[in-house]
Tab-separated table of C-alpha atoms in Angstrom:
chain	number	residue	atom	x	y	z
A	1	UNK	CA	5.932	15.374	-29.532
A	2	UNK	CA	4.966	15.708	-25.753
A	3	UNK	CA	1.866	13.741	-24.691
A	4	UNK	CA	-0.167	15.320	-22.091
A	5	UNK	CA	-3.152	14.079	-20.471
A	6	UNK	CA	-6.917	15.659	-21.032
A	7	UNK	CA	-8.379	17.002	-18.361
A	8	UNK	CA	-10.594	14.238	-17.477
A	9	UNK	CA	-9.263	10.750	-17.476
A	10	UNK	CA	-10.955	7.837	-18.450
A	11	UNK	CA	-11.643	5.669	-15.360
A	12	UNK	CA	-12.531	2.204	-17.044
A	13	UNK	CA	-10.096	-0.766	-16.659
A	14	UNK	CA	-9.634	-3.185	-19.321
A	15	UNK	CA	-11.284	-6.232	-19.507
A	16	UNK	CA	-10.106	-9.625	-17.993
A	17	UNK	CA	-9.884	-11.150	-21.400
A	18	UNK	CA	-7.124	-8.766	-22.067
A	19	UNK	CA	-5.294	-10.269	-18.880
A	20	UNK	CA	-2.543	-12.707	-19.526
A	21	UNK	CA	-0.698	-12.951	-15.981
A	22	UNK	CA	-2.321	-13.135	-12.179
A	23	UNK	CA	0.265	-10.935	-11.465
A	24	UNK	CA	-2.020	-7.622	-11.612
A	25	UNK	CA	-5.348	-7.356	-10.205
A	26	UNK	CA	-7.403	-4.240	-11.296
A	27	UNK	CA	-9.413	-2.275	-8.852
A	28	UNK	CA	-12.515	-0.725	-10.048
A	29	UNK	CA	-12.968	2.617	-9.111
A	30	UNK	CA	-16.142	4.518	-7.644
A	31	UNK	CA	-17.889	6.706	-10.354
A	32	UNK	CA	-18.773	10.685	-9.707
A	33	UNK	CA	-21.902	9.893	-9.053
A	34	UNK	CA	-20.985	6.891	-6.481
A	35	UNK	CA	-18.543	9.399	-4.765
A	36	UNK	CA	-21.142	12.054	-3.687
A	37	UNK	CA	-24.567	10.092	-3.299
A	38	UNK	CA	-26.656	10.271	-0.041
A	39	UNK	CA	-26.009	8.207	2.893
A	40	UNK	CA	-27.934	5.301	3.983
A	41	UNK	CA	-26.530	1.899	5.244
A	42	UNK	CA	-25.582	0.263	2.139
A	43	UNK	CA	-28.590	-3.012	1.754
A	44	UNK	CA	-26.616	-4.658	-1.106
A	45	UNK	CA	-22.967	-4.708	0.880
A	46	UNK	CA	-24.095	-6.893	4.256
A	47	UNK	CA	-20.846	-8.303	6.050
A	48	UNK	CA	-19.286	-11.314	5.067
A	49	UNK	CA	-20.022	-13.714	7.310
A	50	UNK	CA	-17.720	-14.815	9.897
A	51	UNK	CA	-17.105	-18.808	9.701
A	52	UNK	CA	-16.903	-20.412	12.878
A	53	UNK	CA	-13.376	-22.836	13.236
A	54	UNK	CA	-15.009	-25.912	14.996
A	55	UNK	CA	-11.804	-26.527	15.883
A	56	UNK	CA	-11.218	-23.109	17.837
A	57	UNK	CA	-11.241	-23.035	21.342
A	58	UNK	CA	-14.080	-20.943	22.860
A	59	UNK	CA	-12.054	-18.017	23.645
A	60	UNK	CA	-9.888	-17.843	20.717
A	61	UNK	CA	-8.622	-13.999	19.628
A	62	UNK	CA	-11.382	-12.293	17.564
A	63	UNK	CA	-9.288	-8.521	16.253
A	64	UNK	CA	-11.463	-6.326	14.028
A	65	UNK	CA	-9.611	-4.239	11.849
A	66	UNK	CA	-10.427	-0.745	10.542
A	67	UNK	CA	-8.806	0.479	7.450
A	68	UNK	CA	-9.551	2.378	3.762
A	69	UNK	CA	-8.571	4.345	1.276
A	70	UNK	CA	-4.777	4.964	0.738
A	71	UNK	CA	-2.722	1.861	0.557
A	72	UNK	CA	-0.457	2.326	3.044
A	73	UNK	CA	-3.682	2.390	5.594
A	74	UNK	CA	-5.037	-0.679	3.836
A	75	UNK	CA	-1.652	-3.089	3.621
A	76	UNK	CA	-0.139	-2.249	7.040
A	77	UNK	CA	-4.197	-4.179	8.254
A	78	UNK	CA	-3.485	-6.457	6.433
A	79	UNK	CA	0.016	-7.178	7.379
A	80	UNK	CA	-1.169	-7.445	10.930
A	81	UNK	CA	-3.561	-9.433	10.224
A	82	UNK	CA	-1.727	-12.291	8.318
A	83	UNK	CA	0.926	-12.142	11.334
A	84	UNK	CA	-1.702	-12.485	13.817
A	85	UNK	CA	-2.960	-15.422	12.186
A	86	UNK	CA	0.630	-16.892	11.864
A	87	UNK	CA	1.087	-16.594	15.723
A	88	UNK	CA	-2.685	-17.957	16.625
A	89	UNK	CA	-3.759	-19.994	13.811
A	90	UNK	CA	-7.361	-20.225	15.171
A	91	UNK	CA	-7.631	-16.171	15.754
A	92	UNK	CA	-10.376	-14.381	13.961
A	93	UNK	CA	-10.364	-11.280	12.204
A	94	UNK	CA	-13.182	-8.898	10.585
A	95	UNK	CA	-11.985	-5.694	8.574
A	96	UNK	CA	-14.388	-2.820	8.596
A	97	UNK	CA	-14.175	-0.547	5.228
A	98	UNK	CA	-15.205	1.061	2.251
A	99	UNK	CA	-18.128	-0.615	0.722
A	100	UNK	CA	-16.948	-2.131	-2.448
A	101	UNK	CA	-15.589	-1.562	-4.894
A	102	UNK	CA	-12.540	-0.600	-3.132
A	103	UNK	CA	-8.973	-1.618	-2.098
A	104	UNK	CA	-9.660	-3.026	1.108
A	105	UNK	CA	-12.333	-5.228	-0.170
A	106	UNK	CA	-11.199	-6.993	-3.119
A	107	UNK	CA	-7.671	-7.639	-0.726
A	108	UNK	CA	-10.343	-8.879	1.949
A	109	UNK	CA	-11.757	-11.517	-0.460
A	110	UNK	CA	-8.266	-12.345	-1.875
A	111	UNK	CA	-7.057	-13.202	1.263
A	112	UNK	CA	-10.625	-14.569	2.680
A	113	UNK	CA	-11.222	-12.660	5.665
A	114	UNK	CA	-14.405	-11.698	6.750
A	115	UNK	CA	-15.320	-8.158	5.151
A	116	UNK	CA	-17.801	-5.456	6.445
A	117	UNK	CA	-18.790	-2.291	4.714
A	118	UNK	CA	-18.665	1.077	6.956
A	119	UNK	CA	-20.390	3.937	4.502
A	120	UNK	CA	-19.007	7.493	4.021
A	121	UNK	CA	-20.998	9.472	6.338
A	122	UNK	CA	-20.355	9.791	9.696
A	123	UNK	CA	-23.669	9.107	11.090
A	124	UNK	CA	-24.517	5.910	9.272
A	125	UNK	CA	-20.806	5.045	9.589
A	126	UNK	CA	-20.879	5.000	13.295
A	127	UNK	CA	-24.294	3.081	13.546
A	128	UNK	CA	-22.880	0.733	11.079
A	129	UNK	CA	-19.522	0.456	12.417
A	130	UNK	CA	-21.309	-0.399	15.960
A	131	UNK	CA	-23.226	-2.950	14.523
A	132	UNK	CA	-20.669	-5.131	13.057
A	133	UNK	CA	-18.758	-4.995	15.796
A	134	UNK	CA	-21.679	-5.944	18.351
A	135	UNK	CA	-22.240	-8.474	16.463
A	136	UNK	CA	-18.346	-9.747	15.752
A	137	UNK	CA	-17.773	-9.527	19.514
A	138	UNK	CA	-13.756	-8.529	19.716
A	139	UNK	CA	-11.652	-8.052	21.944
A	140	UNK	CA	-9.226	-5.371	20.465
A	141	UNK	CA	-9.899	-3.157	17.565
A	142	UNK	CA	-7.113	-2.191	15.201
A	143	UNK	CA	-7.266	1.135	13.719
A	144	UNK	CA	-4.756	1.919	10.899
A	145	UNK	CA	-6.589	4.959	9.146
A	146	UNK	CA	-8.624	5.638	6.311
A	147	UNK	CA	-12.278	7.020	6.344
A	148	UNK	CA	-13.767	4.080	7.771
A	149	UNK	CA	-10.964	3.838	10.943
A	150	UNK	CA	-12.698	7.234	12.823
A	151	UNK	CA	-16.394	6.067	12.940
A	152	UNK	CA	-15.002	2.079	13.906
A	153	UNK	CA	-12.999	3.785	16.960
A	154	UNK	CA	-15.743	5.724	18.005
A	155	UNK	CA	-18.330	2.933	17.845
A	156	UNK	CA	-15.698	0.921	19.913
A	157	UNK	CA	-15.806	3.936	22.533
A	158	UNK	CA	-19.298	3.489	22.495
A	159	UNK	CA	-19.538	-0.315	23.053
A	160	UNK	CA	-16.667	-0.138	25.507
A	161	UNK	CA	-14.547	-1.931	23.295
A	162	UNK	CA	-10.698	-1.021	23.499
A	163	UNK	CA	-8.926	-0.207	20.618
A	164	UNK	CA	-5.719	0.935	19.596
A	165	UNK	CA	-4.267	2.765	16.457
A	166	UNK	CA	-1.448	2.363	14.124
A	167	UNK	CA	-0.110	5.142	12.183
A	168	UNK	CA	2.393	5.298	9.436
A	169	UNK	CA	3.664	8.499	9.037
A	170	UNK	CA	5.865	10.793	9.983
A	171	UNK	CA	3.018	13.213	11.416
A	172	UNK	CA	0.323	11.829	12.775
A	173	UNK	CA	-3.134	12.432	10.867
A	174	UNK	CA	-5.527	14.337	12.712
A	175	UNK	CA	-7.923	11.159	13.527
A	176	UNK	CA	-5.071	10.476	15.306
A	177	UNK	CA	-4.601	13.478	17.579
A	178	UNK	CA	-8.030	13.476	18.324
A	179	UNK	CA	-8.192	9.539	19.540
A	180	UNK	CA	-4.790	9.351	20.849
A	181	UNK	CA	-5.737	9.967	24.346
A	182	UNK	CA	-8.865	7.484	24.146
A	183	UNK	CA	-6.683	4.354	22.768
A	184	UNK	CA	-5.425	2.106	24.630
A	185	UNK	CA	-1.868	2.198	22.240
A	186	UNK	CA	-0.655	4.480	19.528
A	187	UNK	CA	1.680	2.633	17.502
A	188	UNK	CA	4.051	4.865	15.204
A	189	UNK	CA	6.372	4.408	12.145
A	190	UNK	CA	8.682	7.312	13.868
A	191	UNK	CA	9.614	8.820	17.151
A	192	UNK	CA	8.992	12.470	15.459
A	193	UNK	CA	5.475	12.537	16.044
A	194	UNK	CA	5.831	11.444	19.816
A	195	UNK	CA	6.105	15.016	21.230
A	196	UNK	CA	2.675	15.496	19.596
A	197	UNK	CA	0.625	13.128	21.426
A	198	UNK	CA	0.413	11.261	24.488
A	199	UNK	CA	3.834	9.805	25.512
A	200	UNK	CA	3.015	7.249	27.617
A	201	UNK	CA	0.429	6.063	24.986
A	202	UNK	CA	2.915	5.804	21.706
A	203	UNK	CA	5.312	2.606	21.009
A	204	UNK	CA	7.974	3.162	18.103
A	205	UNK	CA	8.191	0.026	16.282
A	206	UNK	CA	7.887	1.033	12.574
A	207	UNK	CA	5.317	-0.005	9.888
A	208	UNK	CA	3.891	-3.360	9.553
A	209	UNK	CA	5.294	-5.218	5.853
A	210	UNK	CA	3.120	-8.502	4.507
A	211	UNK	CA	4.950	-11.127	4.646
A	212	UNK	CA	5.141	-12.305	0.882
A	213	UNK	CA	7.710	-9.268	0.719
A	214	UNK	CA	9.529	-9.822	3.783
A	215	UNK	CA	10.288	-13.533	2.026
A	216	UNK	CA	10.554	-11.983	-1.750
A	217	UNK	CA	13.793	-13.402	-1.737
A	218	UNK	CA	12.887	-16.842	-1.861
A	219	UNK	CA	11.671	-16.017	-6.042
A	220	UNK	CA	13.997	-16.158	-8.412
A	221	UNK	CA	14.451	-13.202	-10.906
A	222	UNK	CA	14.449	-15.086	-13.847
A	223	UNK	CA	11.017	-16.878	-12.839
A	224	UNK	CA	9.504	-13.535	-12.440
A	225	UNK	CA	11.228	-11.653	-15.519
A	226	UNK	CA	9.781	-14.715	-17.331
A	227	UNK	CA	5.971	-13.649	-15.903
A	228	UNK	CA	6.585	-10.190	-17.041
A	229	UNK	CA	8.418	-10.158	-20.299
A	230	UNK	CA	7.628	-13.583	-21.548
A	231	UNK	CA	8.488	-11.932	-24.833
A	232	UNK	CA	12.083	-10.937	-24.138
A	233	UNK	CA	13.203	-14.467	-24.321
A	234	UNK	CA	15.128	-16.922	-21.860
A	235	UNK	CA	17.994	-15.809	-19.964
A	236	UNK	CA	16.921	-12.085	-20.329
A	237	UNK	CA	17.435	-11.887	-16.780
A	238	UNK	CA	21.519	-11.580	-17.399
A	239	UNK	CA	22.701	-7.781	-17.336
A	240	UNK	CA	19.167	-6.471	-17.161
A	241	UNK	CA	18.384	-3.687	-15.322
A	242	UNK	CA	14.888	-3.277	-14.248
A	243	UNK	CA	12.686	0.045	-13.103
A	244	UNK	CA	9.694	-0.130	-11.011
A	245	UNK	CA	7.468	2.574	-11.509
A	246	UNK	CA	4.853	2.871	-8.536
A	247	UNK	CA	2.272	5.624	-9.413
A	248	UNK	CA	0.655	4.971	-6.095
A	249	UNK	CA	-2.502	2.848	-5.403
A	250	UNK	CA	-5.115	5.237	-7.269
A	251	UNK	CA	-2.382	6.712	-10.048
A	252	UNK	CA	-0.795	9.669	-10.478
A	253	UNK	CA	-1.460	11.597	-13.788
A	254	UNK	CA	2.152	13.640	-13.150
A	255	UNK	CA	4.297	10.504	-13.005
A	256	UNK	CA	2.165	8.880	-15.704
A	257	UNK	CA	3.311	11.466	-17.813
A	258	UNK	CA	6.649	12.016	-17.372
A	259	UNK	CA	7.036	8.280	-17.931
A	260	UNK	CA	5.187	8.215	-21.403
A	261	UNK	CA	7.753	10.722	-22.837
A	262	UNK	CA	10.371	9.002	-21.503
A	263	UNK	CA	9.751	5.132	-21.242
A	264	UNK	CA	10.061	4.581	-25.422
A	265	UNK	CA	13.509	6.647	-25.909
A	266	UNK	CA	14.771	4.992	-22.537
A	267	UNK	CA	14.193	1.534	-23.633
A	268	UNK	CA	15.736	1.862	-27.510
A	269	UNK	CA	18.800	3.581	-26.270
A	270	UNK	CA	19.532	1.141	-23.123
A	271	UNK	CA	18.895	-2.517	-24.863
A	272	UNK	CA	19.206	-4.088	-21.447
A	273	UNK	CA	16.329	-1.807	-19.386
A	274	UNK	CA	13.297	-3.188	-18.755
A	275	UNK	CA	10.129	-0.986	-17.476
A	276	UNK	CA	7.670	-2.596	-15.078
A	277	UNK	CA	4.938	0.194	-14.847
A	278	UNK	CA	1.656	0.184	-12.703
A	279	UNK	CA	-0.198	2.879	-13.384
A	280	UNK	CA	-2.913	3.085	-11.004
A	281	UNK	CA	-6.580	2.392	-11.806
A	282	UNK	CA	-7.900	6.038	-12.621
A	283	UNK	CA	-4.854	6.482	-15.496
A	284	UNK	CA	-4.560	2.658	-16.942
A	285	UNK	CA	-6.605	3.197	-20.061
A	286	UNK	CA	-5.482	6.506	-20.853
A	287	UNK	CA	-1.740	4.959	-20.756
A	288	UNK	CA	-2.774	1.997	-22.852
A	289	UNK	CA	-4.003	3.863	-25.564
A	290	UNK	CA	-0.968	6.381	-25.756
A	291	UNK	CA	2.038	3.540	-25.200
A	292	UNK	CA	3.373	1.685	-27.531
A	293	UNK	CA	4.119	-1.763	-27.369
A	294	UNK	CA	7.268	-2.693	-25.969
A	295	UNK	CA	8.677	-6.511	-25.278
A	296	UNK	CA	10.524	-5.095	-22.525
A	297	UNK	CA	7.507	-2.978	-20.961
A	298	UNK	CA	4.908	-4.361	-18.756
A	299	UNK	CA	2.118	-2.388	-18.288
A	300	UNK	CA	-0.867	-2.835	-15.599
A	301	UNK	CA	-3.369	-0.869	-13.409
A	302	UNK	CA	-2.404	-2.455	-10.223
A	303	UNK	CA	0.077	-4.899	-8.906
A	304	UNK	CA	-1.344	-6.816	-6.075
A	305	UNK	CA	1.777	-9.500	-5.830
A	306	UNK	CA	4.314	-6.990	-4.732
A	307	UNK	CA	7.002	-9.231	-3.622
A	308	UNK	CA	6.982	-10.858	-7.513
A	309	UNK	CA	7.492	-7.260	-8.142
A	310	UNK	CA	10.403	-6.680	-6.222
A	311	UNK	CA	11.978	-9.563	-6.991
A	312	UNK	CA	12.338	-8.532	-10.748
A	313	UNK	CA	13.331	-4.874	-10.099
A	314	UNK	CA	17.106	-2.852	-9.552
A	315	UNK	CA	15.158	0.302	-9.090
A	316	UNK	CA	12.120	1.752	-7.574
A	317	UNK	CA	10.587	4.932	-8.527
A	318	UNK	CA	7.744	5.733	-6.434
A	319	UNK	CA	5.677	8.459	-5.068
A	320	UNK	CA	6.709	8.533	-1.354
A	321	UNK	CA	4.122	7.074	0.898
A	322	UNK	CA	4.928	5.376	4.083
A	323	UNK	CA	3.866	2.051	3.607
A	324	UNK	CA	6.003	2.119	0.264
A	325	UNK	CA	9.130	3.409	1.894
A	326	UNK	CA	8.967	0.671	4.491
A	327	UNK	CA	8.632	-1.893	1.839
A	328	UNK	CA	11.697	-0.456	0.103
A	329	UNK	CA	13.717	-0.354	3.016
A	330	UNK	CA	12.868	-4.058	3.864
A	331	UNK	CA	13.607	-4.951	0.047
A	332	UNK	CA	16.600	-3.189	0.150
A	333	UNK	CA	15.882	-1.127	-3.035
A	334	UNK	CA	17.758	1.979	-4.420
A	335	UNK	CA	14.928	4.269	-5.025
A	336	UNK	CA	13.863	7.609	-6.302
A	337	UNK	CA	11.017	9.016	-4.699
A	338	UNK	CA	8.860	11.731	-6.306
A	339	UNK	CA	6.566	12.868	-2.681
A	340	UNK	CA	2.659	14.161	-3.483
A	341	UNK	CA	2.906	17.436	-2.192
A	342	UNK	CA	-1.142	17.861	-1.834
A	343	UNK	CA	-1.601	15.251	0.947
A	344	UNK	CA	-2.526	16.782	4.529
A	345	UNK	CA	0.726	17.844	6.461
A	346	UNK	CA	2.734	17.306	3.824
A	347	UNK	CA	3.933	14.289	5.067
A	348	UNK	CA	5.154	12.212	1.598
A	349	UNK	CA	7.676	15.431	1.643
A	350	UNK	CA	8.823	14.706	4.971
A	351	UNK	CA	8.969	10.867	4.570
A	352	UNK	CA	10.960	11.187	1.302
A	353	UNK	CA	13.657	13.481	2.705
A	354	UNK	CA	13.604	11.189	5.927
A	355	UNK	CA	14.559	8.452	3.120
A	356	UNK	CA	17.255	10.151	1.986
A	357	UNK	CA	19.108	11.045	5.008
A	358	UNK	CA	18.449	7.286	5.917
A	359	UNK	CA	19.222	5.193	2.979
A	360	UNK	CA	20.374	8.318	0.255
A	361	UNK	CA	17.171	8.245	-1.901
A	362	UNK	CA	17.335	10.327	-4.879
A	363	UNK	CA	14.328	13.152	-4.354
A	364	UNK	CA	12.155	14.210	-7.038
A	365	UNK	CA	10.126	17.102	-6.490
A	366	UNK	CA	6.713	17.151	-8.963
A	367	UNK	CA	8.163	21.322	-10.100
A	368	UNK	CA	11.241	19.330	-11.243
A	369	UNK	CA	9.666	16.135	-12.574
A	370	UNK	CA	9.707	15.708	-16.276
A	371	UNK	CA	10.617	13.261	-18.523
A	372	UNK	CA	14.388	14.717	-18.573
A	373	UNK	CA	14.904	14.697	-15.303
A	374	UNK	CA	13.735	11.596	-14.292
A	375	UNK	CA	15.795	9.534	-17.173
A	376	UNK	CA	18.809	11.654	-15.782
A	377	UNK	CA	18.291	10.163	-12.500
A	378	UNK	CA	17.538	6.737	-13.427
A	379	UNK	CA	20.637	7.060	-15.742
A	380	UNK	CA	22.719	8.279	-12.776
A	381	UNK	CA	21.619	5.675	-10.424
A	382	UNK	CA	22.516	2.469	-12.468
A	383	UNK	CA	25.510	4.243	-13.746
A	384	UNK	CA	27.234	4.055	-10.370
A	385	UNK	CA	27.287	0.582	-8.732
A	386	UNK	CA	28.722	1.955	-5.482
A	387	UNK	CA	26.007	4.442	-4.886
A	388	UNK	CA	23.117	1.571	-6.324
A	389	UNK	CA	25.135	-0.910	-3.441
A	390	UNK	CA	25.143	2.028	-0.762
A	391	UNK	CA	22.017	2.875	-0.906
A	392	UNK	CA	21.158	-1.306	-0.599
A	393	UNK	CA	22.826	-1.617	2.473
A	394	UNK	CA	21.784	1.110	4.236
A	395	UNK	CA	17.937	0.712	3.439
A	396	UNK	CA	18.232	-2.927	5.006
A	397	UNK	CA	20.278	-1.443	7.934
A	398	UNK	CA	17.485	0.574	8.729
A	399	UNK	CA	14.631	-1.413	8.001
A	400	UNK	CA	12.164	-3.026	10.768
A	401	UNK	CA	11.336	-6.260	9.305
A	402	UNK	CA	9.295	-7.398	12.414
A	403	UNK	CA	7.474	-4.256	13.019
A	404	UNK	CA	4.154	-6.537	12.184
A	405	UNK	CA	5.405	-9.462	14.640
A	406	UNK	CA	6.446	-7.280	17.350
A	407	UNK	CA	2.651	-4.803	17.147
A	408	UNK	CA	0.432	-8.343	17.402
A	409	UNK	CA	2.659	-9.247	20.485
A	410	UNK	CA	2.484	-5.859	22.145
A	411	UNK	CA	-1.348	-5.886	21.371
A	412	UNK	CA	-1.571	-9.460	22.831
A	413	UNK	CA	0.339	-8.113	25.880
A	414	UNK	CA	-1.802	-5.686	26.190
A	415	UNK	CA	-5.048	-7.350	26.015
A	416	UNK	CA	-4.395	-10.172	28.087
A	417	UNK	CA	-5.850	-13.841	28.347
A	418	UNK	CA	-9.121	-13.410	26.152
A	419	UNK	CA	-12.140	-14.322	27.925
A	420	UNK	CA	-15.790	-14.668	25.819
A	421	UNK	CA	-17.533	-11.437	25.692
């Protein structure tokens, strides 16, 4: 019988006691009624406070960061930020986003940099915006989209602050267009969307990739198959062939469901597949109820260790976002990408074919996903060790590993010898 999903989903998450591993960290989600109240400047969400280094020199680098919503907006900040920190140990960074609970909050507290809440509407989101950075004093902001990036840029403009913008796609989002000419530097994932903005403003350098899964090498598969099948038993790591499935960083109720009607036949009939599954958030509980349990499934809302991840897998299914193609073009993963078609400009469609004529990713489109076609695929993919070793070689070919390193020196170029403000 075919599951299907009811209308509305329940949005709960599971509760920690259910939570054996570290290795995934649920995000709670906003309710209805969260999504759509009024705006005021939120009392309960005041910025984290900025600790002072005593060991800092008076003018060491303080970069806000502006970021929200999607994942690919929120991780490429955060990449930056971990390499700028890297290069100038005693920098300082403050990210400006959605008040919490959200993505780029819970990441800000995992990774303990300062955090400050910029609220959905405009209005309050540009007086807030200016506030925290008036008082966080930077010297460069670094917008890399998201709600919360618009309002920071233009409360820069305001404060006479310069600023500069990173975008991952393969258009560039409006917010984009509109600020391009303002910024001091457009940095882009692709030399496509170029011709539509200021040339002499735009550097090419690709996406920034944290560095846990630049290094994901370094863990061994057997240490992380042992995290995420503990029940499968030592040395299950021998012949297996591992799936990823990425259902993007709030779900996707499509995928979800093809997977479900698939996942339990797949793993009987191929004794040496294993199925590491994130759901997203929104879907998680609605999964867990339907699947049954499998030693060789691993099941979770949200993976926030994604190099463990890729260190266990052969194959990636994903949805095609630009942030994930750049991680599976660093990891050097065959992949089949299934693109969102309802995103503005399209662009998971364009990045997915650009993925294919790069690398020779298998393309999904949601009219042909179902659970048949997507076991065909995976079947066809691990049943051809040339084609799984092609497609390896030429995602790593054309992968920017130091996209992150070379955007913080071009920014530090750019900015100069900081001086007190």
């Amino acid at each position: 019988m075919v599951a299907t999903l009811p209308r509305v989903l329940v949005r709960g998450l599971p509760s920690t006691e259910t939570t054996k591993t570290p290795v995934c960290i649920p995000i709670p989600t906003q309710s209805r009624r969260a999504r759509f109240r009024r705006c005021h400047l939120s009392r309960s969400n005041d910025p984290t406070p900025v600790p002072e280094d005593p060991q800092a020199p008076p003018d060491s680098l303080r970069v806000a960061f502006a970021c929200g919503g999607a994942g690919g907006h929120v991780y490429s900040a955060f990449a930056l930020a971990d390499e700028l920190h890297a290069s100038l140990p005693h920098s300082r960074s403050l990210f400006l986003g959605n008040p919490a609970p959200s993505l780029e909050s819970s990441t800000a507290a995992a990774s303990s940099y300062a955090f400050a809440p910029v609220p959905p509407c405009l209005p309050s989101a540009l007086l807030a915006a200016a506030l925290h950075l008036h008082r966080f004093r930077p010297h460069v902001l670094v917008a890399t989209g998201g709600p919360p990036a618009l309002p920071s840029c233009l409360a820069a403009l305001l404060l006479g602050l310069p600023f500069v913008i990173q975008d991952q796609d393969a258009g560039p989002a409006p917010a984009t267009r509109l600020l391009a000419p303002l910024a001091l530097r457009v940095f882009l994932a692709f030399n496509a969307p170029v011709r539509l903005l200021p040339k002499r403003k735009c550097a090419v350098y690709g996406n920034p990739v944290r560095m846990s899964i630049r290094n994901y090498r370094r863990v061994s598969k057997a240490a992380v198959m042992a995290r995420f099948f503990p029940r499968a038993g030592l040395g299950c790591e021998e012949g297996a062939e591992v799936v990823l499935v990425l259902a993007g960083t709030l779900g996707s109720p499509e995928i979800n469901v093809a997977v479900l009607n698939m996942y339990y036949e797949m793993l009987t009939r191929r004794k040496n597949r294993y199925l590491i599954w994130q759901t997203g958030p929104e879907d998680f509980c609605e999964m867990e109820s339907l699947v049954r349990g499998h030693r060789r499934l691993f099941l979770t809302p949200f993976l926030h260790e994604m190099d463990i991840a890729y260190a266990a897998t052969d194959v990636v299914v994903s949805r095609a976002g630009s942030v994930a193609c750049t991680e599976i073009l660093v990891t050097g993963k065959p992949t089949i990408l299934i693109p969102l078609p309802t995103i503005v400009d399209d662009h998971q469609t364009k990045n997915a074919y650009i993925m294919a004529d790069v690398m020779g990713a298998k393309v999904i489109t949601e009219d042909e996903l179902d659970s048949s076609s997507l076991t065909y695929i995976i079947d066809e993919v691990f049943g051809d060790e040339k084609l799984m070793a092609e497609m390896s070689q030429k995602a790593l070919s054309a992968a920017r590993p130091n996209s992150s390193a070379d955007i913080i020196r071009h920014i530090c170029s750019l900015i100069g010898p900081t001086n007190p403000t």
